[in-house]
């Protein structure tokens, strides 16, 4: 299975640091998964504005193709002003409604206040539900206090929760293998 580890921002380092830790745990848990780190910062972004898809730049076409070809995702996002970054929402807007259907997704987020964890519940989960993704029930929310000055995770509880997230994600990957990706319904 091809798993996309998505760093959902174009600035900052903490979400990337979280994904590197998750990558280590996934390799320990299931070495058969093919992992790819995808940093939204590596793409020249254009806004979804309704034009035909072939009129967008090559970076946007590549981004969509990477999402479509993946079998599962771990999404890492910062929380800015009580919301996900616009660049991440814009990436979702490019995707076909069936692009993530029945594919496992786990979420990690980082914010400046403890209350920002609600963004996962109020914004990300509804978006992923729209796509009918298999969202794992456990997400991990981090705060600046969980990192040292070099963006290494120093909170043992966070590290344990990331390990558990990877364990559950692995089980969702197994579950998704048995689900047909072509739906019976037309919606």
mmCIF file with all atom_site columns, C-alpha atoms in Angstrom:
data_model
loop_
_atom_site.group_PDB
_atom_site.id
_atom_site.type_symbol
_atom_site.label_atom_id
_atom_site.label_alt_id
_atom_site.label_comp_id
_atom_site.label_asym_id
_atom_site.label_entity_id
_atom_site.label_seq_id
_atom_site.pdbx_PDB_ins_code
_atom_site.Cartn_x
_atom_site.Cartn_y
_atom_site.Cartn_z
_atom_site.occupancy
_atom_site.B_iso_or_equiv
_atom_site.pdbx_formal_charge
_atom_site.auth_seq_id
_atom_site.auth_comp_id
_atom_site.auth_asym_id
_atom_site.auth_atom_id
_atom_site.pdbx_PDB_model_num
ATOM 1   C CA . UNK A 1 1   ? 0.000   0.000  0.000   1.00 0.00 ? 1   UNK A CA 1
ATOM 2   C CA . UNK A 1 2   ? 1.160   3.499  -0.825  1.00 0.00 ? 2   UNK A CA 1
ATOM 3   C CA . UNK A 1 3   ? 0.755   5.901  2.096   1.00 0.00 ? 3   UNK A CA 1
ATOM 4   C CA . UNK A 1 4   ? 1.006   9.655  1.647   1.00 0.00 ? 4   UNK A CA 1
ATOM 5   C CA . UNK A 1 5   ? 2.298   11.566 4.675   1.00 0.00 ? 5   UNK A CA 1
ATOM 6   C CA . UNK A 1 6   ? 0.929   15.042 3.983   1.00 0.00 ? 6   UNK A CA 1
ATOM 7   C CA . UNK A 1 7   ? 2.475   18.146 5.541   1.00 0.00 ? 7   UNK A CA 1
ATOM 8   C CA . UNK A 1 8   ? -0.511  20.454 5.095   1.00 0.00 ? 8   UNK A CA 1
ATOM 9   C CA . UNK A 1 9   ? 1.187   23.831 5.277   1.00 0.00 ? 9   UNK A CA 1
ATOM 10  C CA . UNK A 1 10  ? 3.688   25.937 3.411   1.00 0.00 ? 10  UNK A CA 1
ATOM 11  C CA . UNK A 1 11  ? 5.343   27.420 6.525   1.00 0.00 ? 11  UNK A CA 1
ATOM 12  C CA . UNK A 1 12  ? 6.576   26.070 9.829   1.00 0.00 ? 12  UNK A CA 1
ATOM 13  C CA . UNK A 1 13  ? 8.439   22.944 10.850  1.00 0.00 ? 13  UNK A CA 1
ATOM 14  C CA . UNK A 1 14  ? 6.407   21.202 13.546  1.00 0.00 ? 14  UNK A CA 1
ATOM 15  C CA . UNK A 1 15  ? 4.024   19.287 11.270  1.00 0.00 ? 15  UNK A CA 1
ATOM 16  C CA . UNK A 1 16  ? 6.986   17.996 9.289   1.00 0.00 ? 16  UNK A CA 1
ATOM 17  C CA . UNK A 1 17  ? 8.696   16.920 12.532  1.00 0.00 ? 17  UNK A CA 1
ATOM 18  C CA . UNK A 1 18  ? 5.554   15.037 13.576  1.00 0.00 ? 18  UNK A CA 1
ATOM 19  C CA . UNK A 1 19  ? 5.429   13.258 10.214  1.00 0.00 ? 19  UNK A CA 1
ATOM 20  C CA . UNK A 1 20  ? 9.079   12.212 10.468  1.00 0.00 ? 20  UNK A CA 1
ATOM 21  C CA . UNK A 1 21  ? 8.310   10.631 13.849  1.00 0.00 ? 21  UNK A CA 1
ATOM 22  C CA . UNK A 1 22  ? 5.247   8.901  12.394  1.00 0.00 ? 22  UNK A CA 1
ATOM 23  C CA . UNK A 1 23  ? 7.338   7.666  9.467   1.00 0.00 ? 23  UNK A CA 1
ATOM 24  C CA . UNK A 1 24  ? 9.729   6.035  11.950  1.00 0.00 ? 24  UNK A CA 1
ATOM 25  C CA . UNK A 1 25  ? 6.856   4.376  13.810  1.00 0.00 ? 25  UNK A CA 1
ATOM 26  C CA . UNK A 1 26  ? 5.213   3.118  10.613  1.00 0.00 ? 26  UNK A CA 1
ATOM 27  C CA . UNK A 1 27  ? 8.479   1.528  9.473   1.00 0.00 ? 27  UNK A CA 1
ATOM 28  C CA . UNK A 1 28  ? 8.711   -0.221 12.854  1.00 0.00 ? 28  UNK A CA 1
ATOM 29  C CA . UNK A 1 29  ? 5.062   -1.300 12.770  1.00 0.00 ? 29  UNK A CA 1
ATOM 30  C CA . UNK A 1 30  ? 4.705   -2.393 9.143   1.00 0.00 ? 30  UNK A CA 1
ATOM 31  C CA . UNK A 1 31  ? 7.703   -2.219 6.849   1.00 0.00 ? 31  UNK A CA 1
ATOM 32  C CA . UNK A 1 32  ? 5.612   -3.300 3.866   1.00 0.00 ? 32  UNK A CA 1
ATOM 33  C CA . UNK A 1 33  ? 3.877   0.075  3.569   1.00 0.00 ? 33  UNK A CA 1
ATOM 34  C CA . UNK A 1 34  ? 5.327   2.349  0.888   1.00 0.00 ? 34  UNK A CA 1
ATOM 35  C CA . UNK A 1 35  ? 5.689   5.821  2.388   1.00 0.00 ? 35  UNK A CA 1
ATOM 36  C CA . UNK A 1 36  ? 5.955   9.176  0.660   1.00 0.00 ? 36  UNK A CA 1
ATOM 37  C CA . UNK A 1 37  ? 6.334   12.502 2.435   1.00 0.00 ? 37  UNK A CA 1
ATOM 38  C CA . UNK A 1 38  ? 4.420   15.208 0.617   1.00 0.00 ? 38  UNK A CA 1
ATOM 39  C CA . UNK A 1 39  ? 5.102   18.791 1.668   1.00 0.00 ? 39  UNK A CA 1
ATOM 40  C CA . UNK A 1 40  ? 2.601   21.296 0.302   1.00 0.00 ? 40  UNK A CA 1
ATOM 41  C CA . UNK A 1 41  ? 5.425   23.832 0.491   1.00 0.00 ? 41  UNK A CA 1
ATOM 42  C CA . UNK A 1 42  ? 7.105   22.043 -2.426  1.00 0.00 ? 42  UNK A CA 1
ATOM 43  C CA . UNK A 1 43  ? 4.346   22.994 -4.876  1.00 0.00 ? 43  UNK A CA 1
ATOM 44  C CA . UNK A 1 44  ? 3.444   26.168 -6.753  1.00 0.00 ? 44  UNK A CA 1
ATOM 45  C CA . UNK A 1 45  ? -0.182  26.538 -5.695  1.00 0.00 ? 45  UNK A CA 1
ATOM 46  C CA . UNK A 1 46  ? -3.075  27.956 -7.650  1.00 0.00 ? 46  UNK A CA 1
ATOM 47  C CA . UNK A 1 47  ? -6.541  28.627 -6.285  1.00 0.00 ? 47  UNK A CA 1
ATOM 48  C CA . UNK A 1 48  ? -9.361  26.364 -7.354  1.00 0.00 ? 48  UNK A CA 1
ATOM 49  C CA . UNK A 1 49  ? -11.565 28.784 -9.277  1.00 0.00 ? 49  UNK A CA 1
ATOM 50  C CA . UNK A 1 50  ? -13.780 26.591 -11.437 1.00 0.00 ? 50  UNK A CA 1
ATOM 51  C CA . UNK A 1 51  ? -11.729 26.514 -14.627 1.00 0.00 ? 51  UNK A CA 1
ATOM 52  C CA . UNK A 1 52  ? -11.211 23.160 -16.355 1.00 0.00 ? 52  UNK A CA 1
ATOM 53  C CA . UNK A 1 53  ? -8.611  21.046 -14.564 1.00 0.00 ? 53  UNK A CA 1
ATOM 54  C CA . UNK A 1 54  ? -6.281  20.927 -17.573 1.00 0.00 ? 54  UNK A CA 1
ATOM 55  C CA . UNK A 1 55  ? -5.801  24.708 -17.261 1.00 0.00 ? 55  UNK A CA 1
ATOM 56  C CA . UNK A 1 56  ? -4.042  24.451 -13.894 1.00 0.00 ? 56  UNK A CA 1
ATOM 57  C CA . UNK A 1 57  ? -0.255  24.290 -13.615 1.00 0.00 ? 57  UNK A CA 1
ATOM 58  C CA . UNK A 1 58  ? 1.747   21.058 -13.571 1.00 0.00 ? 58  UNK A CA 1
ATOM 59  C CA . UNK A 1 59  ? 2.321   21.257 -9.806  1.00 0.00 ? 59  UNK A CA 1
ATOM 60  C CA . UNK A 1 60  ? -1.412  21.153 -9.114  1.00 0.00 ? 60  UNK A CA 1
ATOM 61  C CA . UNK A 1 61  ? -1.852  18.248 -11.526 1.00 0.00 ? 61  UNK A CA 1
ATOM 62  C CA . UNK A 1 62  ? 0.995   16.392 -9.796  1.00 0.00 ? 62  UNK A CA 1
ATOM 63  C CA . UNK A 1 63  ? -0.477  17.095 -6.359  1.00 0.00 ? 63  UNK A CA 1
ATOM 64  C CA . UNK A 1 64  ? -3.874  15.718 -7.357  1.00 0.00 ? 64  UNK A CA 1
ATOM 65  C CA . UNK A 1 65  ? -2.275  12.666 -8.982  1.00 0.00 ? 65  UNK A CA 1
ATOM 66  C CA . UNK A 1 66  ? -0.330  11.891 -5.794  1.00 0.00 ? 66  UNK A CA 1
ATOM 67  C CA . UNK A 1 67  ? -3.537  12.025 -3.749  1.00 0.00 ? 67  UNK A CA 1
ATOM 68  C CA . UNK A 1 68  ? -5.438  9.898  -6.240  1.00 0.00 ? 68  UNK A CA 1
ATOM 69  C CA . UNK A 1 69  ? -2.722  7.232  -6.459  1.00 0.00 ? 69  UNK A CA 1
ATOM 70  C CA . UNK A 1 70  ? -2.239  6.849  -2.708  1.00 0.00 ? 70  UNK A CA 1
ATOM 71  C CA . UNK A 1 71  ? -3.994  4.113  -0.751  1.00 0.00 ? 71  UNK A CA 1
ATOM 72  C CA . UNK A 1 72  ? -3.961  5.926  2.589   1.00 0.00 ? 72  UNK A CA 1
ATOM 73  C CA . UNK A 1 73  ? -3.009  9.214  4.202   1.00 0.00 ? 73  UNK A CA 1
ATOM 74  C CA . UNK A 1 74  ? -1.705  10.709 7.362   1.00 0.00 ? 74  UNK A CA 1
ATOM 75  C CA . UNK A 1 75  ? -2.550  14.392 7.346   1.00 0.00 ? 75  UNK A CA 1
ATOM 76  C CA . UNK A 1 76  ? -0.518  16.788 9.480   1.00 0.00 ? 76  UNK A CA 1
ATOM 77  C CA . UNK A 1 77  ? -1.726  20.340 9.763   1.00 0.00 ? 77  UNK A CA 1
ATOM 78  C CA . UNK A 1 78  ? -1.086  23.390 11.853  1.00 0.00 ? 78  UNK A CA 1
ATOM 79  C CA . UNK A 1 79  ? -4.066  25.312 13.134  1.00 0.00 ? 79  UNK A CA 1
ATOM 80  C CA . UNK A 1 80  ? -4.007  28.999 12.221  1.00 0.00 ? 80  UNK A CA 1
ATOM 81  C CA . UNK A 1 81  ? -6.589  31.465 13.535  1.00 0.00 ? 81  UNK A CA 1
ATOM 82  C CA . UNK A 1 82  ? -8.818  28.581 14.611  1.00 0.00 ? 82  UNK A CA 1
ATOM 83  C CA . UNK A 1 83  ? -8.797  26.961 11.171  1.00 0.00 ? 83  UNK A CA 1
ATOM 84  C CA . UNK A 1 84  ? -6.852  24.693 8.835   1.00 0.00 ? 84  UNK A CA 1
ATOM 85  C CA . UNK A 1 85  ? -4.471  26.455 6.440   1.00 0.00 ? 85  UNK A CA 1
ATOM 86  C CA . UNK A 1 86  ? -6.069  27.697 3.233   1.00 0.00 ? 86  UNK A CA 1
ATOM 87  C CA . UNK A 1 87  ? -3.500  25.800 1.182   1.00 0.00 ? 87  UNK A CA 1
ATOM 88  C CA . UNK A 1 88  ? -4.725  22.488 2.663   1.00 0.00 ? 88  UNK A CA 1
ATOM 89  C CA . UNK A 1 89  ? -8.376  23.331 2.046   1.00 0.00 ? 89  UNK A CA 1
ATOM 90  C CA . UNK A 1 90  ? -7.482  24.371 -1.497  1.00 0.00 ? 90  UNK A CA 1
ATOM 91  C CA . UNK A 1 91  ? -5.767  20.985 -2.034  1.00 0.00 ? 91  UNK A CA 1
ATOM 92  C CA . UNK A 1 92  ? -8.968  19.244 -0.906  1.00 0.00 ? 92  UNK A CA 1
ATOM 93  C CA . UNK A 1 93  ? -10.976 21.411 -3.315  1.00 0.00 ? 93  UNK A CA 1
ATOM 94  C CA . UNK A 1 94  ? -8.940  20.051 -6.245  1.00 0.00 ? 94  UNK A CA 1
ATOM 95  C CA . UNK A 1 95  ? -9.824  16.435 -5.441  1.00 0.00 ? 95  UNK A CA 1
ATOM 96  C CA . UNK A 1 96  ? -12.620 14.440 -7.012  1.00 0.00 ? 96  UNK A CA 1
ATOM 97  C CA . UNK A 1 97  ? -15.275 13.530 -4.421  1.00 0.00 ? 97  UNK A CA 1
ATOM 98  C CA . UNK A 1 98  ? -14.350 9.841  -4.754  1.00 0.00 ? 98  UNK A CA 1
ATOM 99  C CA . UNK A 1 99  ? -10.553 10.321 -4.567  1.00 0.00 ? 99  UNK A CA 1
ATOM 100 C CA . UNK A 1 100 ? -10.303 9.351  -0.876  1.00 0.00 ? 100 UNK A CA 1
ATOM 101 C CA . UNK A 1 101 ? -13.272 6.999  -0.740  1.00 0.00 ? 101 UNK A CA 1
ATOM 102 C CA . UNK A 1 102 ? -12.742 4.064  1.633   1.00 0.00 ? 102 UNK A CA 1
ATOM 103 C CA . UNK A 1 103 ? -9.085  4.932  2.076   1.00 0.00 ? 103 UNK A CA 1
ATOM 104 C CA . UNK A 1 104 ? -7.669  5.171  5.627   1.00 0.00 ? 104 UNK A CA 1
ATOM 105 C CA . UNK A 1 105 ? -6.812  8.605  6.994   1.00 0.00 ? 105 UNK A CA 1
ATOM 106 C CA . UNK A 1 106 ? -5.257  9.615  10.304  1.00 0.00 ? 106 UNK A CA 1
ATOM 107 C CA . UNK A 1 107 ? -4.938  13.194 11.486  1.00 0.00 ? 107 UNK A CA 1
ATOM 108 C CA . UNK A 1 108 ? -2.285  15.009 13.471  1.00 0.00 ? 108 UNK A CA 1
ATOM 109 C CA . UNK A 1 109 ? -2.493  18.712 14.200  1.00 0.00 ? 109 UNK A CA 1
ATOM 110 C CA . UNK A 1 110 ? -0.457  21.358 15.962  1.00 0.00 ? 110 UNK A CA 1
ATOM 111 C CA . UNK A 1 111 ? -1.706  24.610 17.408  1.00 0.00 ? 111 UNK A CA 1
ATOM 112 C CA . UNK A 1 112 ? -0.891  27.504 19.646  1.00 0.00 ? 112 UNK A CA 1
ATOM 113 C CA . UNK A 1 113 ? -3.678  26.888 22.163  1.00 0.00 ? 113 UNK A CA 1
ATOM 114 C CA . UNK A 1 114 ? -5.100  23.722 23.660  1.00 0.00 ? 114 UNK A CA 1
ATOM 115 C CA . UNK A 1 115 ? -8.583  24.623 22.361  1.00 0.00 ? 115 UNK A CA 1
ATOM 116 C CA . UNK A 1 116 ? -7.529  24.463 18.726  1.00 0.00 ? 116 UNK A CA 1
ATOM 117 C CA . UNK A 1 117 ? -7.899  20.675 18.785  1.00 0.00 ? 117 UNK A CA 1
ATOM 118 C CA . UNK A 1 118 ? -11.582 21.294 18.049  1.00 0.00 ? 118 UNK A CA 1
ATOM 119 C CA . UNK A 1 119 ? -10.637 22.292 14.499  1.00 0.00 ? 119 UNK A CA 1
ATOM 120 C CA . UNK A 1 120 ? -10.004 18.611 13.818  1.00 0.00 ? 120 UNK A CA 1
ATOM 121 C CA . UNK A 1 121 ? -13.563 17.790 14.929  1.00 0.00 ? 121 UNK A CA 1
ATOM 122 C CA . UNK A 1 122 ? -15.282 20.801 13.355  1.00 0.00 ? 122 UNK A CA 1
ATOM 123 C CA . UNK A 1 123 ? -13.414 21.172 10.062  1.00 0.00 ? 123 UNK A CA 1
ATOM 124 C CA . UNK A 1 124 ? -11.181 18.269 9.078   1.00 0.00 ? 124 UNK A CA 1
ATOM 125 C CA . UNK A 1 125 ? -13.448 15.379 10.007  1.00 0.00 ? 125 UNK A CA 1
ATOM 126 C CA . UNK A 1 126 ? -16.455 16.816 8.120   1.00 0.00 ? 126 UNK A CA 1
ATOM 127 C CA . UNK A 1 127 ? -14.315 17.335 5.008   1.00 0.00 ? 127 UNK A CA 1
ATOM 128 C CA . UNK A 1 128 ? -13.002 13.777 5.208   1.00 0.00 ? 128 UNK A CA 1
ATOM 129 C CA . UNK A 1 129 ? -16.514 12.459 5.881   1.00 0.00 ? 129 UNK A CA 1
ATOM 130 C CA . UNK A 1 130 ? -17.643 14.175 2.679   1.00 0.00 ? 130 UNK A CA 1
ATOM 131 C CA . UNK A 1 131 ? -14.959 12.182 0.842   1.00 0.00 ? 131 UNK A CA 1
ATOM 132 C CA . UNK A 1 132 ? -16.134 9.035  2.700   1.00 0.00 ? 132 UNK A CA 1
ATOM 133 C CA . UNK A 1 133 ? -12.612 8.372  3.894   1.00 0.00 ? 133 UNK A CA 1
ATOM 134 C CA . UNK A 1 134 ? -11.980 5.816  6.644   1.00 0.00 ? 134 UNK A CA 1
ATOM 135 C CA . UNK A 1 135 ? -10.953 8.287  9.355   1.00 0.00 ? 135 UNK A CA 1
ATOM 136 C CA . UNK A 1 136 ? -9.325  6.664  12.354  1.00 0.00 ? 136 UNK A CA 1
ATOM 137 C CA . UNK A 1 137 ? -11.018 7.617  15.624  1.00 0.00 ? 137 UNK A CA 1
ATOM 138 C CA . UNK A 1 138 ? -7.811  8.691  17.335  1.00 0.00 ? 138 UNK A CA 1
ATOM 139 C CA . UNK A 1 139 ? -6.071  11.832 16.226  1.00 0.00 ? 139 UNK A CA 1
ATOM 140 C CA . UNK A 1 140 ? -3.115  13.493 17.898  1.00 0.00 ? 140 UNK A CA 1
ATOM 141 C CA . UNK A 1 141 ? -3.063  17.176 18.716  1.00 0.00 ? 141 UNK A CA 1
ATOM 142 C CA . UNK A 1 142 ? 0.203   18.804 19.711  1.00 0.00 ? 142 UNK A CA 1
ATOM 143 C CA . UNK A 1 143 ? 1.090   22.149 21.216  1.00 0.00 ? 143 UNK A CA 1
ATOM 144 C CA . UNK A 1 144 ? 4.303   24.170 21.029  1.00 0.00 ? 144 UNK A CA 1
ATOM 145 C CA . UNK A 1 145 ? 5.169   22.997 24.566  1.00 0.00 ? 145 UNK A CA 1
ATOM 146 C CA . UNK A 1 146 ? 5.487   19.409 23.264  1.00 0.00 ? 146 UNK A CA 1
ATOM 147 C CA . UNK A 1 147 ? 8.606   20.321 21.229  1.00 0.00 ? 147 UNK A CA 1
ATOM 148 C CA . UNK A 1 148 ? 12.136  21.411 22.024  1.00 0.00 ? 148 UNK A CA 1
ATOM 149 C CA . UNK A 1 149 ? 13.835  24.353 20.281  1.00 0.00 ? 149 UNK A CA 1
ATOM 150 C CA . UNK A 1 150 ? 14.834  22.068 17.360  1.00 0.00 ? 150 UNK A CA 1
ATOM 151 C CA . UNK A 1 151 ? 11.225  20.848 16.876  1.00 0.00 ? 151 UNK A CA 1
ATOM 152 C CA . UNK A 1 152 ? 11.884  17.409 18.351  1.00 0.00 ? 152 UNK A CA 1
ATOM 153 C CA . UNK A 1 153 ? 8.907   15.982 20.207  1.00 0.00 ? 153 UNK A CA 1
ATOM 154 C CA . UNK A 1 154 ? 9.801   15.853 23.898  1.00 0.00 ? 154 UNK A CA 1
ATOM 155 C CA . UNK A 1 155 ? 6.452   14.906 25.406  1.00 0.00 ? 155 UNK A CA 1
ATOM 156 C CA . UNK A 1 156 ? 6.323   11.153 26.139  1.00 0.00 ? 156 UNK A CA 1
ATOM 157 C CA . UNK A 1 157 ? 2.520   11.124 26.097  1.00 0.00 ? 157 UNK A CA 1
ATOM 158 C CA . UNK A 1 158 ? 2.492   12.597 22.590  1.00 0.00 ? 158 UNK A CA 1
ATOM 159 C CA . UNK A 1 159 ? 5.002   9.968  21.429  1.00 0.00 ? 159 UNK A CA 1
ATOM 160 C CA . UNK A 1 160 ? 2.827   7.197  22.879  1.00 0.00 ? 160 UNK A CA 1
ATOM 161 C CA . UNK A 1 161 ? -0.295  8.611  21.217  1.00 0.00 ? 161 UNK A CA 1
ATOM 162 C CA . UNK A 1 162 ? 1.544   8.773  17.877  1.00 0.00 ? 162 UNK A CA 1
ATOM 163 C CA . UNK A 1 163 ? 2.503   5.110  18.248  1.00 0.00 ? 163 UNK A CA 1
ATOM 164 C CA . UNK A 1 164 ? -1.131  4.241  18.966  1.00 0.00 ? 164 UNK A CA 1
ATOM 165 C CA . UNK A 1 165 ? -2.261  6.308  15.969  1.00 0.00 ? 165 UNK A CA 1
ATOM 166 C CA . UNK A 1 166 ? 0.108   4.313  13.756  1.00 0.00 ? 166 UNK A CA 1
ATOM 167 C CA . UNK A 1 167 ? -1.140  1.007  15.203  1.00 0.00 ? 167 UNK A CA 1
ATOM 168 C CA . UNK A 1 168 ? -4.790  1.902  14.529  1.00 0.00 ? 168 UNK A CA 1
ATOM 169 C CA . UNK A 1 169 ? -3.933  3.322  11.101  1.00 0.00 ? 169 UNK A CA 1
ATOM 170 C CA . UNK A 1 170 ? -2.298  -0.009 10.211  1.00 0.00 ? 170 UNK A CA 1
ATOM 171 C CA . UNK A 1 171 ? -5.502  -1.848 11.087  1.00 0.00 ? 171 UNK A CA 1
ATOM 172 C CA . UNK A 1 172 ? -7.530  0.570  8.962   1.00 0.00 ? 172 UNK A CA 1
ATOM 173 C CA . UNK A 1 173 ? -5.129  -0.118 6.090   1.00 0.00 ? 173 UNK A CA 1
ATOM 174 C CA . UNK A 1 174 ? -5.873  -3.839 6.437   1.00 0.00 ? 174 UNK A CA 1
ATOM 175 C CA . UNK A 1 175 ? -9.611  -3.125 6.500   1.00 0.00 ? 175 UNK A CA 1
ATOM 176 C CA . UNK A 1 176 ? -9.458  -0.955 3.397   1.00 0.00 ? 176 UNK A CA 1
ATOM 177 C CA . UNK A 1 177 ? -7.732  -3.721 1.421   1.00 0.00 ? 177 UNK A CA 1
ATOM 178 C CA . UNK A 1 178 ? -10.972 -5.713 1.501   1.00 0.00 ? 178 UNK A CA 1
ATOM 179 C CA . UNK A 1 179 ? -13.225 -2.850 0.472   1.00 0.00 ? 179 UNK A CA 1
ATOM 180 C CA . UNK A 1 180 ? -13.973 -2.369 -3.217  1.00 0.00 ? 180 UNK A CA 1
ATOM 181 C CA . UNK A 1 181 ? -12.956 1.142  -4.249  1.00 0.00 ? 181 UNK A CA 1
ATOM 182 C CA . UNK A 1 182 ? -15.639 1.355  -6.916  1.00 0.00 ? 182 UNK A CA 1
ATOM 183 C CA . UNK A 1 183 ? -18.890 2.197  -5.158  1.00 0.00 ? 183 UNK A CA 1
ATOM 184 C CA . UNK A 1 184 ? -22.230 0.666  -6.039  1.00 0.00 ? 184 UNK A CA 1
ATOM 185 C CA . UNK A 1 185 ? -23.994 3.996  -5.596  1.00 0.00 ? 185 UNK A CA 1
ATOM 186 C CA . UNK A 1 186 ? -23.541 6.898  -7.977  1.00 0.00 ? 186 UNK A CA 1
ATOM 187 C CA . UNK A 1 187 ? -23.069 9.556  -5.264  1.00 0.00 ? 187 UNK A CA 1
#
